[in-house]
PDB file of N, CA and C in Angstrom:
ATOM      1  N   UNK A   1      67.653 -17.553  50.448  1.00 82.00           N
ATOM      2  CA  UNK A   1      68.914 -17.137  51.030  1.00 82.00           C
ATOM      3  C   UNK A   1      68.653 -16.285  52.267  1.00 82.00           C
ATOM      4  N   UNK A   2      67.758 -15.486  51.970  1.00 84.00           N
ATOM      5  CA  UNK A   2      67.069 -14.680  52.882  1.00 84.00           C
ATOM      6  C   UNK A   2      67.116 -14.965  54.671  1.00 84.00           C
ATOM      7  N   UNK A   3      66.032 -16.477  54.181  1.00 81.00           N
ATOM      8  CA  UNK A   3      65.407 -16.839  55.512  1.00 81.00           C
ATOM      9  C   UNK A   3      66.828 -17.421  56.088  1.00 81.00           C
ATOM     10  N   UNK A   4      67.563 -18.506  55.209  1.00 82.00           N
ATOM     11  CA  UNK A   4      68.683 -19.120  56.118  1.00 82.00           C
ATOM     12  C   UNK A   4      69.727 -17.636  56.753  1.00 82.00           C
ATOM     13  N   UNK A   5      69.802 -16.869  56.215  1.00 84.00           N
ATOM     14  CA  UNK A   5      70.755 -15.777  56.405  1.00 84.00           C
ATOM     15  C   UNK A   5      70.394 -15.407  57.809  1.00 84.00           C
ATOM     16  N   UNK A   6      68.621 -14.809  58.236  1.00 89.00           N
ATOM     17  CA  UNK A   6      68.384 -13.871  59.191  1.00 89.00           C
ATOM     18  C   UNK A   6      67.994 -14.766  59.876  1.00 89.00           C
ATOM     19  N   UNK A   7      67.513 -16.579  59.794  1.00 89.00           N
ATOM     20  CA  UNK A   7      66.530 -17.046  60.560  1.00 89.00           C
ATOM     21  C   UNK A   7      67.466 -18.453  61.082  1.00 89.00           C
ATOM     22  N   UNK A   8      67.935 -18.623  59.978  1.00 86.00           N
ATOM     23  CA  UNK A   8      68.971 -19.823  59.929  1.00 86.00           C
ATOM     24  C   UNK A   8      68.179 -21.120  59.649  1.00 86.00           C
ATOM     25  N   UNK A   9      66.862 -21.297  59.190  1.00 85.00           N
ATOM     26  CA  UNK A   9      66.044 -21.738  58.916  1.00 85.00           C
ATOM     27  C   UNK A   9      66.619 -22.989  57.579  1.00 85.00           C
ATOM     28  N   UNK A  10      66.173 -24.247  58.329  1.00 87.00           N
ATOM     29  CA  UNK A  10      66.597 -25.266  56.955  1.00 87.00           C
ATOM     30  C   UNK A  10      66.064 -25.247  55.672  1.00 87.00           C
ATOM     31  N   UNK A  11      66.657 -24.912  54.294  1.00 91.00           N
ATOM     32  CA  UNK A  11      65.649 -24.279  53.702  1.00 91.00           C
ATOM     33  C   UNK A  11      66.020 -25.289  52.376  1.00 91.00           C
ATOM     34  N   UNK A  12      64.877 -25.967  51.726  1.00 95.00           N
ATOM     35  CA  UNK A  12      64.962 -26.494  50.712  1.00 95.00           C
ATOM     36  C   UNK A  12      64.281 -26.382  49.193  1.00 95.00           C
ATOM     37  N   UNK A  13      64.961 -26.088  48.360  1.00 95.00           N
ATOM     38  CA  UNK A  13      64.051 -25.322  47.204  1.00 95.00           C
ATOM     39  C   UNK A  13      63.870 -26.577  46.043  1.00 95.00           C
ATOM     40  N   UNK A  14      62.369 -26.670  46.022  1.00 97.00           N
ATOM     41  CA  UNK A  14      61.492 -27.516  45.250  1.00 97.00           C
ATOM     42  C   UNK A  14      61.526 -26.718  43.800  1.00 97.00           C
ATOM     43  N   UNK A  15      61.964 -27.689  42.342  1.00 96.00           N
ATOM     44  CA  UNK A  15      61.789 -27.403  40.688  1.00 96.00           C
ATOM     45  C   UNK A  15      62.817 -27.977  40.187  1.00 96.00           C
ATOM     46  N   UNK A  16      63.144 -27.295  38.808  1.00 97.00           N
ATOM     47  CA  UNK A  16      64.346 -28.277  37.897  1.00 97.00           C
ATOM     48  C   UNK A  16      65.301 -27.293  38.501  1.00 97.00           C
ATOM     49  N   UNK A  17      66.551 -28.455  39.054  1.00 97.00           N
ATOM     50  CA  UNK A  17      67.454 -28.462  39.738  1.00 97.00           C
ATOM     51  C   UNK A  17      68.364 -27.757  39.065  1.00 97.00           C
ATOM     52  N   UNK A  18      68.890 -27.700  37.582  1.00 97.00           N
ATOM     53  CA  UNK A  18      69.703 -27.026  36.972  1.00 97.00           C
ATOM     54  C   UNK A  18      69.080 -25.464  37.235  1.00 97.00           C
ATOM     55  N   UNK A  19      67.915 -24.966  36.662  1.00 96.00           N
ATOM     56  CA  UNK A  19      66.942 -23.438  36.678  1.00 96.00           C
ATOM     57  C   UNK A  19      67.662 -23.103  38.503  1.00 96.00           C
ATOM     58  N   UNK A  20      66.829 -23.977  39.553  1.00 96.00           N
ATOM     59  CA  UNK A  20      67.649 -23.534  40.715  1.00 96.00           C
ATOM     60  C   UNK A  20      69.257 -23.392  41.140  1.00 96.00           C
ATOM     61  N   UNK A  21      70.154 -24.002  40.889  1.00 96.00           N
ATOM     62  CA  UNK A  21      71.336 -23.906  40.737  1.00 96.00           C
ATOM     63  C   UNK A  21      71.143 -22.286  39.890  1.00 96.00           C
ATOM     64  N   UNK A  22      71.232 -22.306  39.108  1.00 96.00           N
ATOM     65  CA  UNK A  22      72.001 -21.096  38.380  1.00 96.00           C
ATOM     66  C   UNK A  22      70.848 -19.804  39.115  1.00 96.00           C
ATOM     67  N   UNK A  23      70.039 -19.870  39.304  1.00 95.00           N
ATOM     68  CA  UNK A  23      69.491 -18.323  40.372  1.00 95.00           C
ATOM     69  C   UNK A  23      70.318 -18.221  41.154  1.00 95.00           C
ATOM     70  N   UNK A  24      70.422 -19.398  41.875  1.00 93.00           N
ATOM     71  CA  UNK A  24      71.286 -19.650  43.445  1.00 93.00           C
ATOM     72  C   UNK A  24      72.918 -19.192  42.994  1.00 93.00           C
ATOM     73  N   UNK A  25      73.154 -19.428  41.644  1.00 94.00           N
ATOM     74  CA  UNK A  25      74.558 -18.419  41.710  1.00 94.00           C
ATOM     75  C   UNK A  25      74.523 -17.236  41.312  1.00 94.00           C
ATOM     76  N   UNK A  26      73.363 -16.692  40.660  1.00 94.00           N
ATOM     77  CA  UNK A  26      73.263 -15.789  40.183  1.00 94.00           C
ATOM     78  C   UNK A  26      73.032 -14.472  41.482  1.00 94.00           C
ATOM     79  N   UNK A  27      72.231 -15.221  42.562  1.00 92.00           N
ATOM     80  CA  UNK A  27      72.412 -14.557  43.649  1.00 92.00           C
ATOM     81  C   UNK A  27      73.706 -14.956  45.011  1.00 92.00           C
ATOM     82  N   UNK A  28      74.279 -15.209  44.892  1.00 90.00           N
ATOM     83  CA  UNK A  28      75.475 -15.718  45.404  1.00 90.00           C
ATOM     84  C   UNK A  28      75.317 -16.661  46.491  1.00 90.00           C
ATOM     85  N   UNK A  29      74.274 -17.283  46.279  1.00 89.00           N
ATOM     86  CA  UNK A  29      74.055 -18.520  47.054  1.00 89.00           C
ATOM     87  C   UNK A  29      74.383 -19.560  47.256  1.00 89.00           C
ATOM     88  N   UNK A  30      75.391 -20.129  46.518  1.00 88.00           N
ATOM     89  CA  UNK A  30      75.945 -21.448  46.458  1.00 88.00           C
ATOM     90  C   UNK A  30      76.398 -21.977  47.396  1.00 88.00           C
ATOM     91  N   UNK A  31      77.502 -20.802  48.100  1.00 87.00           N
ATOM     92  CA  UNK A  31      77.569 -21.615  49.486  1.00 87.00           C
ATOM     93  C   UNK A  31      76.765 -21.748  50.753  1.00 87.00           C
ATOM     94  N   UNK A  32      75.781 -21.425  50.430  1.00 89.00           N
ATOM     95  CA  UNK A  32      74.854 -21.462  51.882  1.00 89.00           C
ATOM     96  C   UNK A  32      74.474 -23.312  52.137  1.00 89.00           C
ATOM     97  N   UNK A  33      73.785 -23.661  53.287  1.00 90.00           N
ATOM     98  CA  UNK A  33      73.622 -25.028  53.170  1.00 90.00           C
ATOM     99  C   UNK A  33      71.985 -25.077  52.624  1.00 90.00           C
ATOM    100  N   UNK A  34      71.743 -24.799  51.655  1.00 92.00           N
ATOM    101  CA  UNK A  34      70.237 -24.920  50.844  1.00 92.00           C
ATOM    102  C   UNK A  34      70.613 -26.134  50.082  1.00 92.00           C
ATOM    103  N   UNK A  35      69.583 -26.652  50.434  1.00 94.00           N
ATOM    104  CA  UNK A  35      69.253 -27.808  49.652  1.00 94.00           C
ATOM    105  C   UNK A  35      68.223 -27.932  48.704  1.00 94.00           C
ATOM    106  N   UNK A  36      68.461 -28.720  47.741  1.00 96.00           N
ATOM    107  CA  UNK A  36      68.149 -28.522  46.314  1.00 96.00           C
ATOM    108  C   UNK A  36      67.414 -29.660  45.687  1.00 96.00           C
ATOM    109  N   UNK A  37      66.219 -29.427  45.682  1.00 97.00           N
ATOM    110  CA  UNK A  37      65.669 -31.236  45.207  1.00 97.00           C
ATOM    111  C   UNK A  37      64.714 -30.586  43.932  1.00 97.00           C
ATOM    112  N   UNK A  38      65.657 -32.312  42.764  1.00 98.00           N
ATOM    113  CA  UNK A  38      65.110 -31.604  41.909  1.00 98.00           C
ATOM    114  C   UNK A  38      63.065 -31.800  41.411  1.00 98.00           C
ATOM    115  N   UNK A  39      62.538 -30.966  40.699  1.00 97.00           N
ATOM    116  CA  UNK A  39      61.409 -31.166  40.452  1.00 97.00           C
ATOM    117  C   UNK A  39      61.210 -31.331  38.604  1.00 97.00           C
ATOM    118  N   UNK A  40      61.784 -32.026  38.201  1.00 97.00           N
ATOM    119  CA  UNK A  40      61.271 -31.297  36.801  1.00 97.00           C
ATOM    120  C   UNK A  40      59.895 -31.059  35.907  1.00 97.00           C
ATOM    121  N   UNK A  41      58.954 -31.655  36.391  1.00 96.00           N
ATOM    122  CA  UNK A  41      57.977 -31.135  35.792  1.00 96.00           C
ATOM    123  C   UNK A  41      57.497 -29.918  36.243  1.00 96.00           C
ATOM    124  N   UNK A  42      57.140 -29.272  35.302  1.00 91.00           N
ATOM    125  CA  UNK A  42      56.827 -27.860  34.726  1.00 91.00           C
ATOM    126  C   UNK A  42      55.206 -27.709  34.943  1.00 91.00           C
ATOM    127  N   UNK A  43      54.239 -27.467  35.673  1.00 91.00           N
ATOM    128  CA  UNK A  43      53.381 -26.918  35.723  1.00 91.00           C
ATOM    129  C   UNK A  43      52.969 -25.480  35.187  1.00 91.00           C
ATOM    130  N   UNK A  44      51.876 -24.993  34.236  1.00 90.00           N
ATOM    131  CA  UNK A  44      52.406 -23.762  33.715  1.00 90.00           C
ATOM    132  C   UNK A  44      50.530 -23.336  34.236  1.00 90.00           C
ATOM    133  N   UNK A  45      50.606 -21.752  33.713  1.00 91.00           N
ATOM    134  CA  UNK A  45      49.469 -21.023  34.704  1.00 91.00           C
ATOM    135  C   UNK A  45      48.168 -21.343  34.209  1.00 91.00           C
ATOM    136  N   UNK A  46      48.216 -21.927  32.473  1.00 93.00           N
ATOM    137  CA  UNK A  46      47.133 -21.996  32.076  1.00 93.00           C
ATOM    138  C   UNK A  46      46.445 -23.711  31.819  1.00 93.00           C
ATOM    139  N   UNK A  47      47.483 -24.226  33.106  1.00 92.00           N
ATOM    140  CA  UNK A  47      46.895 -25.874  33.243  1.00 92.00           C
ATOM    141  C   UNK A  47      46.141 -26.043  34.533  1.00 92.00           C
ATOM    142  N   UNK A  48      45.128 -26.789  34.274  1.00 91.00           N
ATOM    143  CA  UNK A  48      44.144 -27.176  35.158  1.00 91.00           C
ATOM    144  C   UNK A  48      44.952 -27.824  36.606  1.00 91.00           C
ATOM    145  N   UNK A  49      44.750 -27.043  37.611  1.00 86.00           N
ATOM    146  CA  UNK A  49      45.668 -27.799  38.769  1.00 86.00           C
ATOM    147  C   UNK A  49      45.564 -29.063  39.054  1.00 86.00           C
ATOM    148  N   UNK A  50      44.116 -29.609  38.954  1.00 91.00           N
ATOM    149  CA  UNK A  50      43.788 -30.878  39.321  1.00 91.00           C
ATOM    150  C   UNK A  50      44.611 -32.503  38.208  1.00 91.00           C
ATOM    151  N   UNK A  51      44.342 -31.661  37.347  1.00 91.00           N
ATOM    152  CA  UNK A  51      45.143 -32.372  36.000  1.00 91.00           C
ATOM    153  C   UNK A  51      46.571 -32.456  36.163  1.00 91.00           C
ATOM    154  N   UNK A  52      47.118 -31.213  36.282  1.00 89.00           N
ATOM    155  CA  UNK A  52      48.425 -30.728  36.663  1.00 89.00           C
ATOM    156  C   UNK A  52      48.963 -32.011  37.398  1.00 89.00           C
ATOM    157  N   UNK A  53      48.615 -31.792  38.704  1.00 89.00           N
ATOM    158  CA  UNK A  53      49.007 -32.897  40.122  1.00 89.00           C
ATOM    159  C   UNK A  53      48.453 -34.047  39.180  1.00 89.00           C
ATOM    160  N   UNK A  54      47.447 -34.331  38.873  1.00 93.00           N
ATOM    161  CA  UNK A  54      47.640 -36.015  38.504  1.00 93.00           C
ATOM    162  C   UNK A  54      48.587 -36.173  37.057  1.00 93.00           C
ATOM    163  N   UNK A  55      49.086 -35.779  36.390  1.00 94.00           N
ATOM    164  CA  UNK A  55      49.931 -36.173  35.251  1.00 94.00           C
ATOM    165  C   UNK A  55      51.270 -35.433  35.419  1.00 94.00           C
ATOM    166  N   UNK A  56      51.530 -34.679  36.406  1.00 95.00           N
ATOM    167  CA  UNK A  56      52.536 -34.237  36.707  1.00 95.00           C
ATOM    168  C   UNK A  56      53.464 -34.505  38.089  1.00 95.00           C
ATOM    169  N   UNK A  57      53.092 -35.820  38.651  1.00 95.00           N
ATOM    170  CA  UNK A  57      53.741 -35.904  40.310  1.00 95.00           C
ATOM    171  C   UNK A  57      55.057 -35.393  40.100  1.00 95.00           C
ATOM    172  N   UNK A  58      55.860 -35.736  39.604  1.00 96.00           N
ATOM    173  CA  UNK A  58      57.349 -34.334  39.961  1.00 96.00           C
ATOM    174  C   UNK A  58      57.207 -33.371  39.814  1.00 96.00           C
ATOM    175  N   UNK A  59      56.178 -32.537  39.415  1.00 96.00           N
ATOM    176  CA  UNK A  59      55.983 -31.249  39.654  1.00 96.00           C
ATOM    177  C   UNK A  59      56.640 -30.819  41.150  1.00 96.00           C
ATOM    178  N   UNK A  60      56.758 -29.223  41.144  1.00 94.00           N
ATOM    179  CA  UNK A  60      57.420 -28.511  42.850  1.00 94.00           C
ATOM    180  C   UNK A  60      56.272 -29.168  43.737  1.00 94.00           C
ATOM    181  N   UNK A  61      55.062 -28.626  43.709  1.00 91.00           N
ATOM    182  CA  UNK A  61      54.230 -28.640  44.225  1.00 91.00           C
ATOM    183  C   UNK A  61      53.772 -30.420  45.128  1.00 91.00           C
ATOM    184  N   UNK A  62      54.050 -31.476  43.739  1.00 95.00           N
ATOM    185  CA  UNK A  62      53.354 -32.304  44.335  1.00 95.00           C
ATOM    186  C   UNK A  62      54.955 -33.337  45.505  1.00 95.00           C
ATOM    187  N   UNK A  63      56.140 -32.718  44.449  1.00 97.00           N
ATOM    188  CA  UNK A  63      57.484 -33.211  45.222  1.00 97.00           C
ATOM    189  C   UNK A  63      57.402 -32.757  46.620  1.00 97.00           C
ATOM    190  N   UNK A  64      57.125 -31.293  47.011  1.00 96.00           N
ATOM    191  CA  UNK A  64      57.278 -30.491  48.327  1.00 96.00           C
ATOM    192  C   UNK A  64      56.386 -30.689  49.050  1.00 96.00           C
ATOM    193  N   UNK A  65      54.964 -31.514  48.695  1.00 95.00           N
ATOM    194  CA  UNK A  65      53.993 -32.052  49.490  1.00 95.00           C
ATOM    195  C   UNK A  65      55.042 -33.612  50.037  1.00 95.00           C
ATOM    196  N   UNK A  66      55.576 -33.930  49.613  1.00 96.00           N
ATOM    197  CA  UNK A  66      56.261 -35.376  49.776  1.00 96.00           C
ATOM    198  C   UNK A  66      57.446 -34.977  50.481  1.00 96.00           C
ATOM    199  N   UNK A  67      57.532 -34.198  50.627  1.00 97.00           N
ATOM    200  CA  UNK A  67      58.620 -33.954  51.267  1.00 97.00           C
ATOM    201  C   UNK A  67      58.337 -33.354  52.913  1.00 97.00           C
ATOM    202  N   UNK A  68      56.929 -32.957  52.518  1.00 97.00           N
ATOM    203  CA  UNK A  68      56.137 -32.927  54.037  1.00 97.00           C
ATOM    204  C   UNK A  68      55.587 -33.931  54.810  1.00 97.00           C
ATOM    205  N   UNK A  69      55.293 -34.778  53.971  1.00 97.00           N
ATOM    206  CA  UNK A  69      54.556 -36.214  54.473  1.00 97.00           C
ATOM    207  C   UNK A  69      56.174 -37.195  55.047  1.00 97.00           C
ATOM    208  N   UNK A  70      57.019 -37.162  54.274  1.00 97.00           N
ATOM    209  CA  UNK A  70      58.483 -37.665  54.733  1.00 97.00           C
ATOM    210  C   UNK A  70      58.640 -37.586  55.878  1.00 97.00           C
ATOM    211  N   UNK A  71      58.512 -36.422  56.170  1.00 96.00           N
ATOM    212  CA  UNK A  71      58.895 -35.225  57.414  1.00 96.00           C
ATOM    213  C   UNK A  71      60.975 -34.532  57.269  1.00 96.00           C
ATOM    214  N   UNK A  72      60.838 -34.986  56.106  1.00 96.00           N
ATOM    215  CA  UNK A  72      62.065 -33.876  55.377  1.00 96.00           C
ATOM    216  C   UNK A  72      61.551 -32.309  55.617  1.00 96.00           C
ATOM    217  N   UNK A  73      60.121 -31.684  55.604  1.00 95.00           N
ATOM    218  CA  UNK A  73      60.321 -30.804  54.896  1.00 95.00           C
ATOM    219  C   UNK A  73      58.675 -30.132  56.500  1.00 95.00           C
ATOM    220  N   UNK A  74      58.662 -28.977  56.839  1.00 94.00           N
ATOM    221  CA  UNK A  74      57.499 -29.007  57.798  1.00 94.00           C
ATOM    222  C   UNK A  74      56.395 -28.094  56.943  1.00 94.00           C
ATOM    223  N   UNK A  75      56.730 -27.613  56.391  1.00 93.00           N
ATOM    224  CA  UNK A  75      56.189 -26.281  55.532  1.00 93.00           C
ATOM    225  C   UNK A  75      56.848 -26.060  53.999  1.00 93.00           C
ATOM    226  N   UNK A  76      55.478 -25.716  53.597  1.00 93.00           N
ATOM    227  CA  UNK A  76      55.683 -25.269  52.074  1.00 93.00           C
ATOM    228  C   UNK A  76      55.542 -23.702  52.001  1.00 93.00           C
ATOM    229  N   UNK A  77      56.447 -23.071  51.055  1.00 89.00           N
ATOM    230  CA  UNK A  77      56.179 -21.731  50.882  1.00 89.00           C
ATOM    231  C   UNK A  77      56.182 -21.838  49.230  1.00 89.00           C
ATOM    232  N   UNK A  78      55.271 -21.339  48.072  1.00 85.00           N
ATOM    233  CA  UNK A  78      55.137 -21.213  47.013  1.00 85.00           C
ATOM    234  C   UNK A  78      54.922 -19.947  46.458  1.00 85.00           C
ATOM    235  N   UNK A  79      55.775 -19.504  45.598  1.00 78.00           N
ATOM    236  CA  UNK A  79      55.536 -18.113  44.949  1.00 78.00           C
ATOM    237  C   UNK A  79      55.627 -18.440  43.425  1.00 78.00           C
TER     238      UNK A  79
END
């Protein structure tokens, strides 16, 4: 919300689309123009990344890489 607010920056948030929706109202984001693609696989901290990305392609990670190669998307930011 941040970046579109001060930067105006196109901003699209990679995971399961329902989990994003409800932050995004929880912080009063709904009406901003953020776009929302969903990811549902779940990558968790104590899975092997390499494994992860190969049995998980809807994961955020491997969706928001695809969304760079598209050229939907120029940059990834992950927290």
């Amino acid at each position: 919300i941040q970046a579109w607010k001060e930067l105006g920056l196109k901003t699209i948030l990679v995971g399961p689309a329902a989990d994003l929706r409800a932050k995004l109202s929880g912080l009063g984001g709904l009406n901003y123009p953020i776009e929302i693609c969903d990811a549902p696989d779940v990558v968790t901290m104590d899975e092997s990344p390499v494994r992860a990305v190969r049995k998980k392609p809807n994961s955020s990670l491997c969706v928001a890489y695809s969304l760079v190669e598209e050229g939907r998307a120029s940059s990834i930011i992950s927290a």
